[in-house]
Amino acid sequence: MIAVSSAVRAATVDRLLRAGCVWAEDEARLLVEAADDPRSLAVLVDRRVAGEPLEYLLGWAEFCGERITVVPGVFVPRARTAALVAAAEAVTGPAARVVELCCGSGALTRALARRLHAPRLLAAVDVDPAAVACARGNLAELAVPVYAGDLFDALPATWRGTLDLVVANAPYVPTAALDLLPAESRQYEALVALDGGPDGLAVLRRLAADATRWLAPGGHLVVEVGQSQVDLLATVLAEAGLLPSTFRDESLAATAMTARRPVGMAGQGSEN
């Protein structure tokens, strides 16, 4: 952190305000802390004013009390996704076998490691090589392997029918709505982490279709979804043989859905 005069700090806040940064004072403080010298501060402020996400400039994002490393192009964990963590915690028992799909930075696994009782964190998976590399750095201290691959296909076949918790902050923005996202999202984050297909549920449908083969009896799939998509996703989950429930956090304006594999479901959980 460099020492800056009150005039420089005030000028920084003013530039950020004029660029539309709602939390300009907080952002100015964080940028000052991240800068090595006045020149690097000026560069960081210029990049922020141009619309680059603050988290990429800092190199980290705060999520559920964790400082998560993020790099350009990798999905930035949102505060609202704490609702997904809370939903997962509410349905998961002790010593759960946990996998995170569509892991991005690995933020969910980091958060769940602190909240679940003695979890067995088996793996995280993402299809984007940049996200895989980022998650490996964030999850190294937990000794969680991060696989590059497409959803469940990346996992060892011997895990089928054994997972107690599968969490995924999968993309759920309808393709036609991508242009409505904030510019810093659509211009800087990977499209694969945002685009959920025509109705936003393309990836979530695939998760639902495969979940019963991978979950243990009584195990849960937990995902984030838009509030307007709840009824449709509930139907998708039910048609896949899962028992859906909705978790809503009004304070975060966030919705998560849990889907339990019935204990009596036969014929899908033991495939190898």
PDB file of C-alpha atoms in Angstrom:
ATOM      1  CA  MET A   1       0.000   0.000   0.000  1.00  0.00           C
ATOM      2  CA  ILE A   2       1.270   3.404  -0.945  1.00  0.00           C
ATOM      3  CA  ALA A   3       0.784   6.670   0.918  1.00  0.00           C
ATOM      4  CA  VAL A   4      -1.374   9.131  -0.995  1.00  0.00           C
ATOM      5  CA  SER A   5      -2.443  12.640  -0.176  1.00  0.00           C
ATOM      6  CA  SER A   6      -6.032  13.462   0.670  1.00  0.00           C
ATOM      7  CA  ALA A   7      -6.222  15.365  -2.616  1.00  0.00           C
ATOM      8  CA  VAL A   8      -5.168  12.318  -4.649  1.00  0.00           C
ATOM      9  CA  ARG A   9      -7.609  10.109  -2.771  1.00  0.00           C
ATOM     10  CA  ALA A  10     -10.433  12.604  -3.316  1.00  0.00           C
ATOM     11  CA  ALA A  11      -9.597  12.869  -7.016  1.00  0.00           C
ATOM     12  CA  THR A  12      -9.618   9.075  -7.292  1.00  0.00           C
ATOM     13  CA  VAL A  13     -13.014   8.840  -5.637  1.00  0.00           C
ATOM     14  CA  ASP A  14     -14.357  11.555  -7.931  1.00  0.00           C
ATOM     15  CA  ARG A  15     -13.138   9.772 -11.074  1.00  0.00           C
ATOM     16  CA  LEU A  16     -14.710   6.520  -9.943  1.00  0.00           C
ATOM     17  CA  LEU A  17     -17.998   8.232  -9.106  1.00  0.00           C
ATOM     18  CA  ARG A  18     -18.126   9.897 -12.510  1.00  0.00           C
ATOM     19  CA  ALA A  19     -17.472   6.492 -14.101  1.00  0.00           C
ATOM     20  CA  GLY A  20     -20.549   5.098 -12.343  1.00  0.00           C
ATOM     21  CA  CYS A  21     -18.866   3.181  -9.509  1.00  0.00           C
ATOM     22  CA  VAL A  22     -21.487   3.102  -6.760  1.00  0.00           C
ATOM     23  CA  TRP A  23     -19.044   2.219  -3.988  1.00  0.00           C
ATOM     24  CA  ALA A  24     -16.383   4.656  -5.138  1.00  0.00           C
ATOM     25  CA  GLU A  25     -14.845   5.350  -1.730  1.00  0.00           C
ATOM     26  CA  ASP A  26     -14.428   1.661  -0.954  1.00  0.00           C
ATOM     27  CA  GLU A  27     -13.022   0.975  -4.408  1.00  0.00           C
ATOM     28  CA  ALA A  28     -10.565   3.865  -4.111  1.00  0.00           C
ATOM     29  CA  ARG A  29      -9.310   2.472  -0.805  1.00  0.00           C
ATOM     30  CA  LEU A  30      -8.836  -1.005  -2.280  1.00  0.00           C
ATOM     31  CA  LEU A  31      -7.045   0.325  -5.354  1.00  0.00           C
ATOM     32  CA  VAL A  32      -4.680   2.360  -3.178  1.00  0.00           C
ATOM     33  CA  GLU A  33      -3.945  -0.759  -1.137  1.00  0.00           C
ATOM     34  CA  ALA A  34      -3.253  -2.742  -4.318  1.00  0.00           C
ATOM     35  CA  ALA A  35      -0.935  -0.157  -5.903  1.00  0.00           C
ATOM     36  CA  ASP A  36       2.845  -0.342  -5.631  1.00  0.00           C
ATOM     37  CA  ASP A  37       3.442   3.304  -6.456  1.00  0.00           C
ATOM     38  CA  PRO A  38       1.576   6.383  -7.761  1.00  0.00           C
ATOM     39  CA  ARG A  39       2.095   5.328 -11.367  1.00  0.00           C
ATOM     40  CA  SER A  40       0.583   1.876 -10.836  1.00  0.00           C
ATOM     41  CA  LEU A  41      -2.328   3.480  -8.964  1.00  0.00           C
ATOM     42  CA  ALA A  42      -3.011   5.724 -11.948  1.00  0.00           C
ATOM     43  CA  VAL A  43      -2.988   2.695 -14.249  1.00  0.00           C
ATOM     44  CA  LEU A  44      -5.382   0.758 -11.992  1.00  0.00           C
ATOM     45  CA  VAL A  45      -7.775   3.702 -11.810  1.00  0.00           C
ATOM     46  CA  ASP A  46      -7.664   4.150 -15.583  1.00  0.00           C
ATOM     47  CA  ARG A  47      -8.499   0.478 -16.079  1.00  0.00           C
ATOM     48  CA  ARG A  48     -11.362   0.631 -13.592  1.00  0.00           C
ATOM     49  CA  VAL A  49     -12.797   3.755 -15.172  1.00  0.00           C
ATOM     50  CA  ALA A  50     -12.633   1.948 -18.526  1.00  0.00           C
ATOM     51  CA  GLY A  51     -14.904  -0.722 -17.056  1.00  0.00           C
ATOM     52  CA  GLU A  52     -12.569  -3.543 -16.043  1.00  0.00           C
ATOM     53  CA  PRO A  53     -13.930  -5.485 -13.049  1.00  0.00           C
ATOM     54  CA  LEU A  54     -12.467  -4.355  -9.748  1.00  0.00           C
ATOM     55  CA  GLU A  55     -11.740  -7.959  -8.778  1.00  0.00           C
ATOM     56  CA  TYR A  56      -9.427  -8.466 -11.750  1.00  0.00           C
ATOM     57  CA  LEU A  57      -7.500  -5.345 -10.790  1.00  0.00           C
ATOM     58  CA  LEU A  58      -7.143  -6.484  -7.183  1.00  0.00           C
ATOM     59  CA  GLY A  59      -6.511 -10.114  -8.085  1.00  0.00           C
ATOM     60  CA  TRP A  60      -9.121 -11.352  -5.627  1.00  0.00           C
ATOM     61  CA  ALA A  61     -12.788 -11.295  -4.715  1.00  0.00           C
ATOM     62  CA  GLU A  62     -14.362 -11.593  -1.275  1.00  0.00           C
ATOM     63  CA  PHE A  63     -16.850 -14.437  -1.011  1.00  0.00           C
ATOM     64  CA  CYS A  64     -18.402 -15.785   2.185  1.00  0.00           C
ATOM     65  CA  GLY A  65     -15.543 -14.425   4.239  1.00  0.00           C
ATOM     66  CA  GLU A  66     -12.912 -15.940   1.955  1.00  0.00           C
ATOM     67  CA  ARG A  67     -10.480 -14.014  -0.223  1.00  0.00           C
ATOM     68  CA  ILE A  68     -10.693 -15.870  -3.539  1.00  0.00           C
ATOM     69  CA  THR A  69      -8.023 -15.358  -6.178  1.00  0.00           C
ATOM     70  CA  VAL A  70      -9.476 -14.399  -9.556  1.00  0.00           C
ATOM     71  CA  VAL A  71      -7.747 -13.788 -12.852  1.00  0.00           C
ATOM     72  CA  PRO A  72      -9.020 -12.047 -16.001  1.00  0.00           C
ATOM     73  CA  GLY A  73     -11.620 -14.093 -17.837  1.00  0.00           C
ATOM     74  CA  VAL A  74     -12.580 -16.261 -14.881  1.00  0.00           C
ATOM     75  CA  PHE A  75     -16.089 -15.800 -13.476  1.00  0.00           C
ATOM     76  CA  VAL A  76     -16.078 -13.483 -10.462  1.00  0.00           C
ATOM     77  CA  PRO A  77     -17.994 -14.996  -7.508  1.00  0.00           C
ATOM     78  CA  ARG A  78     -21.033 -12.887  -6.608  1.00  0.00           C
ATOM     79  CA  ALA A  79     -22.263 -12.076  -3.137  1.00  0.00           C
ATOM     80  CA  ARG A  80     -25.689 -13.516  -3.996  1.00  0.00           C
ATOM     81  CA  THR A  81     -24.187 -16.968  -4.463  1.00  0.00           C
ATOM     82  CA  ALA A  82     -23.860 -17.145  -0.684  1.00  0.00           C
ATOM     83  CA  ALA A  83     -27.508 -18.278  -0.902  1.00  0.00           C
ATOM     84  CA  LEU A  84     -26.344 -21.384  -2.731  1.00  0.00           C
ATOM     85  CA  VAL A  85     -23.823 -22.079   0.032  1.00  0.00           C
ATOM     86  CA  ALA A  86     -26.528 -21.668   2.684  1.00  0.00           C
ATOM     87  CA  ALA A  87     -28.894 -23.968   0.791  1.00  0.00           C
ATOM     88  CA  ALA A  88     -26.186 -26.621   0.494  1.00  0.00           C
ATOM     89  CA  GLU A  89     -25.343 -26.352   4.188  1.00  0.00           C
ATOM     90  CA  ALA A  90     -29.004 -26.765   5.120  1.00  0.00           C
ATOM     91  CA  VAL A  91     -29.454 -30.089   3.310  1.00  0.00           C
ATOM     92  CA  THR A  92     -26.064 -31.732   3.822  1.00  0.00           C
ATOM     93  CA  GLY A  93     -25.143 -34.026   6.682  1.00  0.00           C
ATOM     94  CA  PRO A  94     -21.730 -34.718   8.227  1.00  0.00           C
ATOM     95  CA  ALA A  95     -18.856 -36.298   6.293  1.00  0.00           C
ATOM     96  CA  ALA A  96     -20.549 -35.565   2.981  1.00  0.00           C
ATOM     97  CA  ARG A  97     -18.841 -36.510  -0.270  1.00  0.00           C
ATOM     98  CA  VAL A  98     -18.829 -33.179  -2.152  1.00  0.00           C
ATOM     99  CA  VAL A  99     -18.163 -32.241  -5.782  1.00  0.00           C
ATOM    100  CA  GLU A 100     -18.356 -28.758  -7.306  1.00  0.00           C
ATOM    101  CA  LEU A 101     -19.186 -28.550 -11.013  1.00  0.00           C
ATOM    102  CA  CYS A 102     -18.852 -25.375 -13.118  1.00  0.00           C
ATOM    103  CA  CYS A 103     -16.407 -24.404 -10.399  1.00  0.00           C
ATOM    104  CA  GLY A 104     -14.896 -21.252 -11.899  1.00  0.00           C
ATOM    105  CA  SER A 105     -12.493 -19.999  -9.226  1.00  0.00           C
ATOM    106  CA  GLY A 106     -13.446 -22.775  -6.800  1.00  0.00           C
ATOM    107  CA  ALA A 107     -15.164 -20.317  -4.476  1.00  0.00           C
ATOM    108  CA  LEU A 108     -17.997 -22.657  -3.494  1.00  0.00           C
ATOM    109  CA  THR A 109     -15.636 -25.417  -2.414  1.00  0.00           C
ATOM    110  CA  ARG A 110     -13.622 -22.964  -0.322  1.00  0.00           C
ATOM    111  CA  ALA A 111     -16.794 -21.713   1.385  1.00  0.00           C
ATOM    112  CA  LEU A 112     -18.238 -25.191   1.970  1.00  0.00           C
ATOM    113  CA  ALA A 113     -14.975 -26.419   3.471  1.00  0.00           C
ATOM    114  CA  ARG A 114     -15.579 -24.010   6.378  1.00  0.00           C
ATOM    115  CA  ARG A 115     -19.324 -24.542   6.728  1.00  0.00           C
ATOM    116  CA  LEU A 116     -19.962 -28.261   6.330  1.00  0.00           C
ATOM    117  CA  HIS A 117     -19.177 -30.720   9.112  1.00  0.00           C
ATOM    118  CA  ALA A 118     -16.078 -32.740   8.177  1.00  0.00           C
ATOM    119  CA  PRO A 119     -16.783 -32.681   4.423  1.00  0.00           C
ATOM    120  CA  ARG A 120     -14.928 -35.027   2.102  1.00  0.00           C
ATOM    121  CA  LEU A 121     -14.161 -32.583  -0.698  1.00  0.00           C
ATOM    122  CA  LEU A 122     -13.627 -34.878  -3.655  1.00  0.00           C
ATOM    123  CA  ALA A 123     -13.167 -32.623  -6.667  1.00  0.00           C
ATOM    124  CA  ALA A 124     -13.993 -29.475  -8.578  1.00  0.00           C
ATOM    125  CA  VAL A 125     -14.613 -29.394 -12.330  1.00  0.00           C
ATOM    126  CA  ASP A 126     -14.702 -26.755 -15.041  1.00  0.00           C
ATOM    127  CA  VAL A 127     -14.593 -26.834 -18.815  1.00  0.00           C
ATOM    128  CA  ASP A 128     -12.580 -23.599 -19.113  1.00  0.00           C
ATOM    129  CA  PRO A 129      -8.791 -24.105 -18.809  1.00  0.00           C
ATOM    130  CA  ALA A 130      -8.331 -20.632 -17.285  1.00  0.00           C
ATOM    131  CA  ALA A 131     -10.865 -21.444 -14.571  1.00  0.00           C
ATOM    132  CA  VAL A 132      -9.253 -24.817 -13.901  1.00  0.00           C
ATOM    133  CA  ALA A 133      -5.859 -23.178 -13.360  1.00  0.00           C
ATOM    134  CA  CYS A 134      -7.368 -20.515 -11.098  1.00  0.00           C
ATOM    135  CA  ALA A 135      -9.321 -23.056  -9.036  1.00  0.00           C
ATOM    136  CA  ARG A 136      -6.247 -25.232  -8.599  1.00  0.00           C
ATOM    137  CA  GLY A 137      -4.497 -22.315  -6.945  1.00  0.00           C
ATOM    138  CA  ASN A 138      -7.451 -21.560  -4.676  1.00  0.00           C
ATOM    139  CA  LEU A 139      -7.990 -25.185  -3.669  1.00  0.00           C
ATOM    140  CA  ALA A 140      -4.380 -26.314  -3.322  1.00  0.00           C
ATOM    141  CA  GLU A 141      -4.350 -25.921   0.469  1.00  0.00           C
ATOM    142  CA  LEU A 142      -7.458 -28.100   0.690  1.00  0.00           C
ATOM    143  CA  ALA A 143      -5.823 -30.783  -1.486  1.00  0.00           C
ATOM    144  CA  VAL A 144      -8.888 -30.802  -3.737  1.00  0.00           C
ATOM    145  CA  PRO A 145      -8.150 -31.959  -7.300  1.00  0.00           C
ATOM    146  CA  VAL A 146      -9.570 -29.790 -10.081  1.00  0.00           C
ATOM    147  CA  TYR A 147     -10.490 -31.595 -13.291  1.00  0.00           C
ATOM    148  CA  ALA A 148     -10.784 -30.071 -16.751  1.00  0.00           C
ATOM    149  CA  GLY A 149     -13.859 -31.453 -18.421  1.00  0.00           C
ATOM    150  CA  ASP A 150     -17.566 -31.297 -19.132  1.00  0.00           C
ATOM    151  CA  LEU A 151     -19.651 -31.640 -15.963  1.00  0.00           C
ATOM    152  CA  PHE A 152     -19.909 -35.217 -14.621  1.00  0.00           C
ATOM    153  CA  ASP A 153     -17.908 -36.589 -17.564  1.00  0.00           C
ATOM    154  CA  ALA A 154     -14.731 -35.332 -15.906  1.00  0.00           C
ATOM    155  CA  LEU A 155     -15.221 -37.469 -12.786  1.00  0.00           C
ATOM    156  CA  PRO A 156     -14.022 -41.039 -12.177  1.00  0.00           C
ATOM    157  CA  ALA A 157     -16.745 -43.487 -13.151  1.00  0.00           C
ATOM    158  CA  THR A 158     -16.368 -45.282  -9.820  1.00  0.00           C
ATOM    159  CA  TRP A 159     -17.927 -42.280  -8.081  1.00  0.00           C
ATOM    160  CA  ARG A 160     -21.312 -42.876  -9.686  1.00  0.00           C
ATOM    161  CA  GLY A 161     -24.012 -43.296  -7.096  1.00  0.00           C
ATOM    162  CA  THR A 162     -21.767 -42.163  -4.219  1.00  0.00           C
ATOM    163  CA  LEU A 163     -21.975 -38.357  -4.074  1.00  0.00           C
ATOM    164  CA  ASP A 164     -23.831 -36.736  -1.187  1.00  0.00           C
ATOM    165  CA  LEU A 165     -23.642 -33.172  -2.504  1.00  0.00           C
ATOM    166  CA  VAL A 166     -23.124 -31.759  -5.977  1.00  0.00           C
ATOM    167  CA  VAL A 167     -23.055 -27.962  -6.122  1.00  0.00           C
ATOM    168  CA  ALA A 168     -22.939 -25.921  -9.297  1.00  0.00           C
ATOM    169  CA  ASN A 169     -23.209 -22.228 -10.034  1.00  0.00           C
ATOM    170  CA  ALA A 170     -23.919 -23.100 -13.655  1.00  0.00           C
ATOM    171  CA  PRO A 171     -24.671 -20.399 -16.240  1.00  0.00           C
ATOM    172  CA  TYR A 172     -28.382 -19.546 -16.273  1.00  0.00           C
ATOM    173  CA  VAL A 173     -28.638 -16.275 -18.197  1.00  0.00           C
ATOM    174  CA  PRO A 174     -30.734 -16.718 -21.372  1.00  0.00           C
ATOM    175  CA  THR A 175     -28.676 -15.999 -24.480  1.00  0.00           C
ATOM    176  CA  ALA A 176     -30.948 -13.140 -25.537  1.00  0.00           C
ATOM    177  CA  ALA A 177     -30.481 -11.485 -22.128  1.00  0.00           C
ATOM    178  CA  LEU A 178     -26.686 -11.425 -22.205  1.00  0.00           C
ATOM    179  CA  ASP A 179     -26.725  -7.913 -23.642  1.00  0.00           C
ATOM    180  CA  LEU A 180     -28.582  -6.764 -20.535  1.00  0.00           C
ATOM    181  CA  LEU A 181     -25.756  -7.785 -18.215  1.00  0.00           C
ATOM    182  CA  PRO A 182     -23.428  -5.098 -16.849  1.00  0.00           C
ATOM    183  CA  ALA A 183     -20.730  -4.235 -19.355  1.00  0.00           C
ATOM    184  CA  GLU A 184     -17.965  -5.452 -17.047  1.00  0.00           C
ATOM    185  CA  SER A 185     -19.509  -8.939 -17.086  1.00  0.00           C
ATOM    186  CA  ARG A 186     -20.252  -9.348 -20.767  1.00  0.00           C
ATOM    187  CA  GLN A 187     -16.995  -7.739 -21.913  1.00  0.00           C
ATOM    188  CA  TYR A 188     -14.546  -9.339 -19.506  1.00  0.00           C
ATOM    189  CA  GLU A 189     -15.892 -12.640 -18.173  1.00  0.00           C
ATOM    190  CA  ALA A 190     -15.874 -15.849 -20.206  1.00  0.00           C
ATOM    191  CA  LEU A 191     -19.087 -16.366 -22.185  1.00  0.00           C
ATOM    192  CA  VAL A 192     -19.154 -20.042 -21.211  1.00  0.00           C
ATOM    193  CA  ALA A 193     -19.660 -18.982 -17.588  1.00  0.00           C
ATOM    194  CA  LEU A 194     -22.646 -16.744 -18.411  1.00  0.00           C
ATOM    195  CA  ASP A 195     -24.626 -18.146 -21.357  1.00  0.00           C
ATOM    196  CA  GLY A 196     -27.334 -20.586 -20.291  1.00  0.00           C
ATOM    197  CA  GLY A 197     -28.803 -21.123 -23.751  1.00  0.00           C
ATOM    198  CA  PRO A 198     -32.200 -20.072 -25.133  1.00  0.00           C
ATOM    199  CA  ASP A 199     -34.092 -20.186 -21.832  1.00  0.00           C
ATOM    200  CA  GLY A 200     -31.085 -20.130 -19.517  1.00  0.00           C
ATOM    201  CA  LEU A 201     -31.480 -23.761 -18.448  1.00  0.00           C
ATOM    202  CA  ALA A 202     -29.396 -25.608 -21.044  1.00  0.00           C
ATOM    203  CA  VAL A 203     -26.604 -26.576 -18.647  1.00  0.00           C
ATOM    204  CA  LEU A 204     -28.973 -27.071 -15.708  1.00  0.00           C
ATOM    205  CA  ARG A 205     -31.001 -29.559 -17.776  1.00  0.00           C
ATOM    206  CA  ARG A 206     -27.868 -31.587 -18.389  1.00  0.00           C
ATOM    207  CA  LEU A 207     -27.006 -31.506 -14.694  1.00  0.00           C
ATOM    208  CA  ALA A 208     -30.493 -32.679 -13.777  1.00  0.00           C
ATOM    209  CA  ALA A 209     -30.479 -35.471 -16.360  1.00  0.00           C
ATOM    210  CA  ASP A 210     -27.218 -36.948 -15.041  1.00  0.00           C
ATOM    211  CA  ALA A 211     -27.558 -36.225 -11.322  1.00  0.00           C
ATOM    212  CA  THR A 212     -29.472 -39.372 -10.392  1.00  0.00           C
ATOM    213  CA  ARG A 213     -26.650 -41.531 -11.765  1.00  0.00           C
ATOM    214  CA  TRP A 214     -24.057 -39.765  -9.610  1.00  0.00           C
ATOM    215  CA  LEU A 215     -25.859 -38.889  -6.394  1.00  0.00           C
ATOM    216  CA  ALA A 216     -26.075 -41.378  -3.561  1.00  0.00           C
ATOM    217  CA  PRO A 217     -29.604 -42.167  -2.355  1.00  0.00           C
ATOM    218  CA  GLY A 218     -30.682 -39.114  -0.376  1.00  0.00           C
ATOM    219  CA  GLY A 219     -27.937 -36.991  -1.944  1.00  0.00           C
ATOM    220  CA  HIS A 220     -28.573 -33.463  -3.203  1.00  0.00           C
ATOM    221  CA  LEU A 221     -27.890 -31.363  -6.266  1.00  0.00           C
ATOM    222  CA  VAL A 222     -27.799 -27.645  -5.339  1.00  0.00           C
ATOM    223  CA  VAL A 223     -27.771 -24.916  -7.995  1.00  0.00           C
ATOM    224  CA  GLU A 224     -28.364 -21.193  -8.383  1.00  0.00           C
ATOM    225  CA  VAL A 225     -31.155 -19.993 -10.670  1.00  0.00           C
ATOM    226  CA  GLY A 226     -33.114 -16.872 -11.559  1.00  0.00           C
ATOM    227  CA  GLN A 227     -36.344 -16.370  -9.637  1.00  0.00           C
ATOM    228  CA  SER A 228     -38.361 -16.325 -12.875  1.00  0.00           C
ATOM    229  CA  GLN A 229     -36.941 -19.740 -13.811  1.00  0.00           C
ATOM    230  CA  VAL A 230     -37.920 -21.575 -10.622  1.00  0.00           C
ATOM    231  CA  ASP A 231     -41.118 -23.213 -11.869  1.00  0.00           C
ATOM    232  CA  LEU A 232     -39.556 -24.423 -15.112  1.00  0.00           C
ATOM    233  CA  LEU A 233     -36.451 -25.763 -13.386  1.00  0.00           C
ATOM    234  CA  ALA A 234     -38.594 -27.487 -10.753  1.00  0.00           C
ATOM    235  CA  THR A 235     -40.360 -29.325 -13.571  1.00  0.00           C
ATOM    236  CA  VAL A 236     -37.027 -30.254 -15.179  1.00  0.00           C
ATOM    237  CA  LEU A 237     -35.701 -31.617 -11.882  1.00  0.00           C
ATOM    238  CA  ALA A 238     -38.875 -33.555 -11.127  1.00  0.00           C
ATOM    239  CA  GLU A 239     -38.927 -35.103 -14.602  1.00  0.00           C
ATOM    240  CA  ALA A 240     -35.344 -36.260 -13.985  1.00  0.00           C
ATOM    241  CA  GLY A 241     -36.539 -38.134 -10.902  1.00  0.00           C
ATOM    242  CA  LEU A 242     -35.366 -35.626  -8.302  1.00  0.00           C
ATOM    243  CA  LEU A 243     -37.335 -33.941  -5.510  1.00  0.00           C
ATOM    244  CA  PRO A 244     -36.902 -30.155  -5.873  1.00  0.00           C
ATOM    245  CA  SER A 245     -37.130 -27.420  -3.265  1.00  0.00           C
ATOM    246  CA  THR A 246     -36.562 -23.686  -3.502  1.00  0.00           C
ATOM    247  CA  PHE A 247     -34.311 -21.619  -1.227  1.00  0.00           C
ATOM    248  CA  ARG A 248     -34.823 -17.860  -1.433  1.00  0.00           C
ATOM    249  CA  ASP A 249     -32.730 -15.183   0.287  1.00  0.00           C
ATOM    250  CA  GLU A 250     -34.474 -11.839  -0.093  1.00  0.00           C
ATOM    251  CA  SER A 251     -31.579  -9.930   1.457  1.00  0.00           C
ATOM    252  CA  LEU A 252     -29.331 -11.128  -1.378  1.00  0.00           C
ATOM    253  CA  ALA A 253     -32.109 -11.150  -4.020  1.00  0.00           C
ATOM    254  CA  ALA A 254     -30.910 -14.680  -4.712  1.00  0.00           C
ATOM    255  CA  THR A 255     -32.523 -18.038  -5.402  1.00  0.00           C
ATOM    256  CA  ALA A 256     -31.056 -21.502  -5.090  1.00  0.00           C
ATOM    257  CA  MET A 257     -32.727 -24.834  -5.731  1.00  0.00           C
ATOM    258  CA  THR A 258     -32.000 -28.124  -4.051  1.00  0.00           C
ATOM    259  CA  ALA A 259     -32.935 -31.444  -5.622  1.00  0.00           C
ATOM    260  CA  ARG A 260     -32.768 -34.698  -3.643  1.00  0.00           C
ATOM    261  CA  ARG A 261     -32.344 -38.144  -5.095  1.00  0.00           C
ATOM    262  CA  PRO A 262     -35.078 -40.265  -3.489  1.00  0.00           C
ATOM    263  CA  VAL A 263     -33.769 -43.003  -1.244  1.00  0.00           C
ATOM    264  CA  GLY A 264     -35.925 -45.612  -2.961  1.00  0.00           C
ATOM    265  CA  MET A 265     -34.819 -44.776  -6.502  1.00  0.00           C
ATOM    266  CA  ALA A 266     -33.447 -47.927  -8.136  1.00  0.00           C
ATOM    267  CA  GLY A 267     -31.428 -48.771 -11.179  1.00  0.00           C
ATOM    268  CA  GLN A 268     -29.456 -45.558 -11.698  1.00  0.00           C
ATOM    269  CA  GLY A 269     -27.006 -45.086  -8.869  1.00  0.00           C
ATOM    270  CA  SER A 270     -24.617 -48.032  -9.283  1.00  0.00           C
ATOM    271  CA  GLU A 271     -23.524 -47.768 -12.901  1.00  0.00           C
ATOM    272  CA  ASN A 272     -19.797 -47.979 -13.583  1.00  0.00           C
TER     273      ASN A 272
END
